[in-house]
mmCIF file with all atom_site columns, C-alpha atoms in Angstrom:
data_model
loop_
_atom_site.group_PDB
_atom_site.id
_atom_site.type_symbol
_atom_site.label_atom_id
_atom_site.label_alt_id
_atom_site.label_comp_id
_atom_site.label_asym_id
_atom_site.label_entity_id
_atom_site.label_seq_id
_atom_site.pdbx_PDB_ins_code
_atom_site.Cartn_x
_atom_site.Cartn_y
_atom_site.Cartn_z
_atom_site.occupancy
_atom_site.B_iso_or_equiv
_atom_site.pdbx_formal_charge
_atom_site.auth_seq_id
_atom_site.auth_comp_id
_atom_site.auth_asym_id
_atom_site.auth_atom_id
_atom_site.pdbx_PDB_model_num
ATOM 1  C CA . MET R 1 1  ? 6.744   3.413   16.594  1.00 0.00 ? 1  MET R CA 1
ATOM 2  C CA . THR R 1 2  ? 5.281   2.832   13.161  1.00 0.00 ? 2  THR R CA 1
ATOM 3  C CA . THR R 1 3  ? 1.651   3.535   12.540  1.00 0.00 ? 3  THR R CA 1
ATOM 4  C CA . TRP R 1 4  ? 0.045   1.338   9.972   1.00 0.00 ? 4  TRP R CA 1
ATOM 5  C CA . ARG R 1 5  ? -3.194  2.412   8.204   1.00 0.00 ? 5  ARG R CA 1
ATOM 6  C CA . LYS R 1 6  ? -5.480  0.162   6.303   1.00 0.00 ? 6  LYS R CA 1
ATOM 7  C CA . SER R 1 7  ? -6.178  1.193   2.711   1.00 0.00 ? 7  SER R CA 1
ATOM 8  C CA . SER R 1 8  ? -9.740  2.488   2.168   1.00 0.00 ? 8  SER R CA 1
ATOM 9  C CA . HIS R 1 9  ? -9.898  0.078   -0.876  1.00 0.00 ? 9  HIS R CA 1
ATOM 10 C CA . SER R 1 10 ? -9.008  -3.006  1.021   1.00 0.00 ? 10 SER R CA 1
ATOM 11 C CA . GLY R 1 11 ? -11.435 -5.852  1.224   1.00 0.00 ? 11 GLY R CA 1
ATOM 12 C CA . GLN R 1 12 ? -14.039 -4.289  -0.983  1.00 0.00 ? 12 GLN R CA 1
ATOM 13 C CA . GLY R 1 13 ? -16.579 -6.844  -2.132  1.00 0.00 ? 13 GLY R CA 1
ATOM 14 C CA . GLY R 1 14 ? -15.845 -9.179  0.695   1.00 0.00 ? 14 GLY R CA 1
ATOM 15 C CA . THR R 1 15 ? -12.668 -10.601 -0.800  1.00 0.00 ? 15 THR R CA 1
ATOM 16 C CA . GLY R 1 16 ? -10.670 -10.343 2.454   1.00 0.00 ? 16 GLY R CA 1
ATOM 17 C CA . GLU R 1 17 ? -7.752  -8.684  0.695   1.00 0.00 ? 17 GLU R CA 1
ATOM 18 C CA . CYS R 1 18 ? -6.371  -6.128  3.052   1.00 0.00 ? 18 CYS R CA 1
ATOM 19 C CA . VAL R 1 19 ? -3.365  -3.909  2.575   1.00 0.00 ? 19 VAL R CA 1
ATOM 20 C CA . GLU R 1 20 ? -1.822  -1.578  5.166   1.00 0.00 ? 20 GLU R CA 1
ATOM 21 C CA . LEU R 1 21 ? 0.501   1.370   4.547   1.00 0.00 ? 21 LEU R CA 1
ATOM 22 C CA . ALA R 1 22 ? 2.969   3.093   6.855   1.00 0.00 ? 22 ALA R CA 1
ATOM 23 C CA . ARG R 1 23 ? 5.094   6.202   6.512   1.00 0.00 ? 23 ARG R CA 1
ATOM 24 C CA . LEU R 1 24 ? 8.714   5.123   7.049   1.00 0.00 ? 24 LEU R CA 1
ATOM 25 C CA . SER R 1 25 ? 11.801  7.247   7.311   1.00 0.00 ? 25 SER R CA 1
ATOM 26 C CA . HIS R 1 26 ? 13.086  6.243   3.828   1.00 0.00 ? 26 HIS R CA 1
ATOM 27 C CA . GLY R 1 27 ? 9.810   5.393   2.015   1.00 0.00 ? 27 GLY R CA 1
ATOM 28 C CA . VAL R 1 28 ? 6.526   3.687   2.413   1.00 0.00 ? 28 VAL R CA 1
ATOM 29 C CA . GLY R 1 29 ? 5.873   0.381   4.082   1.00 0.00 ? 29 GLY R CA 1
ATOM 30 C CA . VAL R 1 30 ? 3.358   -2.100  2.565   1.00 0.00 ? 30 VAL R CA 1
ATOM 31 C CA . ARG R 1 31 ? 2.072   -5.182  4.331   1.00 0.00 ? 31 ARG R CA 1
ATOM 32 C CA . ASP R 1 32 ? -0.746  -7.742  4.509   1.00 0.00 ? 32 ASP R CA 1
ATOM 33 C CA . SER R 1 33 ? -2.895  -6.846  7.475   1.00 0.00 ? 33 SER R CA 1
ATOM 34 C CA . LYS R 1 34 ? -3.974  -10.451 7.898   1.00 0.00 ? 34 LYS R CA 1
ATOM 35 C CA . ASN R 1 35 ? -0.395  -11.382 8.593   1.00 0.00 ? 35 ASN R CA 1
ATOM 36 C CA . PRO R 1 36 ? 1.592   -8.411  9.862   1.00 0.00 ? 36 PRO R CA 1
ATOM 37 C CA . ALA R 1 37 ? 4.182   -10.718 11.515  1.00 0.00 ? 37 ALA R CA 1
ATOM 38 C CA . ALA R 1 38 ? 5.308   -11.827 7.904   1.00 0.00 ? 38 ALA R CA 1
ATOM 39 C CA . GLY R 1 39 ? 7.077   -8.449  7.593   1.00 0.00 ? 39 GLY R CA 1
ATOM 40 C CA . HIS R 1 40 ? 6.586   -5.613  5.003   1.00 0.00 ? 40 HIS R CA 1
ATOM 41 C CA . LEU R 1 41 ? 7.874   -4.375  1.762   1.00 0.00 ? 41 LEU R CA 1
ATOM 42 C CA . GLU R 1 42 ? 9.618   -0.937  1.963   1.00 0.00 ? 42 GLU R CA 1
ATOM 43 C CA . LEU R 1 43 ? 9.385   1.197   -1.181  1.00 0.00 ? 43 LEU R CA 1
ATOM 44 C CA . PRO R 1 44 ? 11.223  4.443   -1.750  1.00 0.00 ? 44 PRO R CA 1
ATOM 45 C CA . HIS R 1 45 ? 8.942   7.467   -2.069  1.00 0.00 ? 45 HIS R CA 1
ATOM 46 C CA . ARG R 1 46 ? 9.453   7.838   -5.820  1.00 0.00 ? 46 ARG R CA 1
ATOM 47 C CA . THR R 1 47 ? 8.877   4.157   -6.402  1.00 0.00 ? 47 THR R CA 1
ATOM 48 C CA . PHE R 1 48 ? 5.677   4.182   -4.422  1.00 0.00 ? 48 PHE R CA 1
ATOM 49 C CA . ALA R 1 49 ? 4.360   7.269   -6.308  1.00 0.00 ? 49 ALA R CA 1
ATOM 50 C CA . ALA R 1 50 ? 5.194   5.461   -9.585  1.00 0.00 ? 50 ALA R CA 1
ATOM 51 C CA . LEU R 1 51 ? 3.317   2.386   -8.443  1.00 0.00 ? 51 LEU R CA 1
ATOM 52 C CA . LEU R 1 52 ? 0.231   4.478   -7.536  1.00 0.00 ? 52 LEU R CA 1
ATOM 53 C CA . ASP R 1 53 ? 0.361   6.300   -10.903 1.00 0.00 ? 53 ASP R CA 1
ATOM 54 C CA . TYR R 1 54 ? 0.579   2.960   -12.658 1.00 0.00 ? 54 TYR R CA 1
ATOM 55 C CA . LEU R 1 55 ? -2.362  1.483   -10.724 1.00 0.00 ? 55 LEU R CA 1
ATOM 56 C CA . ARG R 1 56 ? -4.429  4.525   -11.394 1.00 0.00 ? 56 ARG R CA 1
ATOM 57 C CA . ARG R 1 57 ? -3.855  4.297   -15.116 1.00 0.00 ? 57 ARG R CA 1
ATOM 58 C CA . GLU R 1 58 ? -4.440  0.521   -15.244 1.00 0.00 ? 58 GLU R CA 1
ATOM 59 C CA . ARG R 1 59 ? -7.530  0.445   -13.141 1.00 0.00 ? 59 ARG R CA 1
ATOM 60 C CA . PRO R 1 60 ? -10.462 -1.067  -15.087 1.00 0.00 ? 60 PRO R CA 1
ATOM 61 C CA . SER R 1 61 ? -13.388 1.216   -15.410 1.00 0.00 ? 61 SER R CA 1
ATOM 62 C CA . ASN R 1 62 ? -16.675 0.206   -13.983 1.00 0.00 ? 62 ASN R CA 1
#
């Protein structure tokens, strides 16, 4: 059974944007928590790590 966890940054500011992540055997699953039946995107571990690095670098400062 796959356990999905909601991002702690999801929906901040009342936007309703919710992302869930799951540890999968070959990578990381990403899905929309409002529509889990729509499926998920599976990223290899290295690709997910690169995505996080990119998002951290490109995050606008407050």
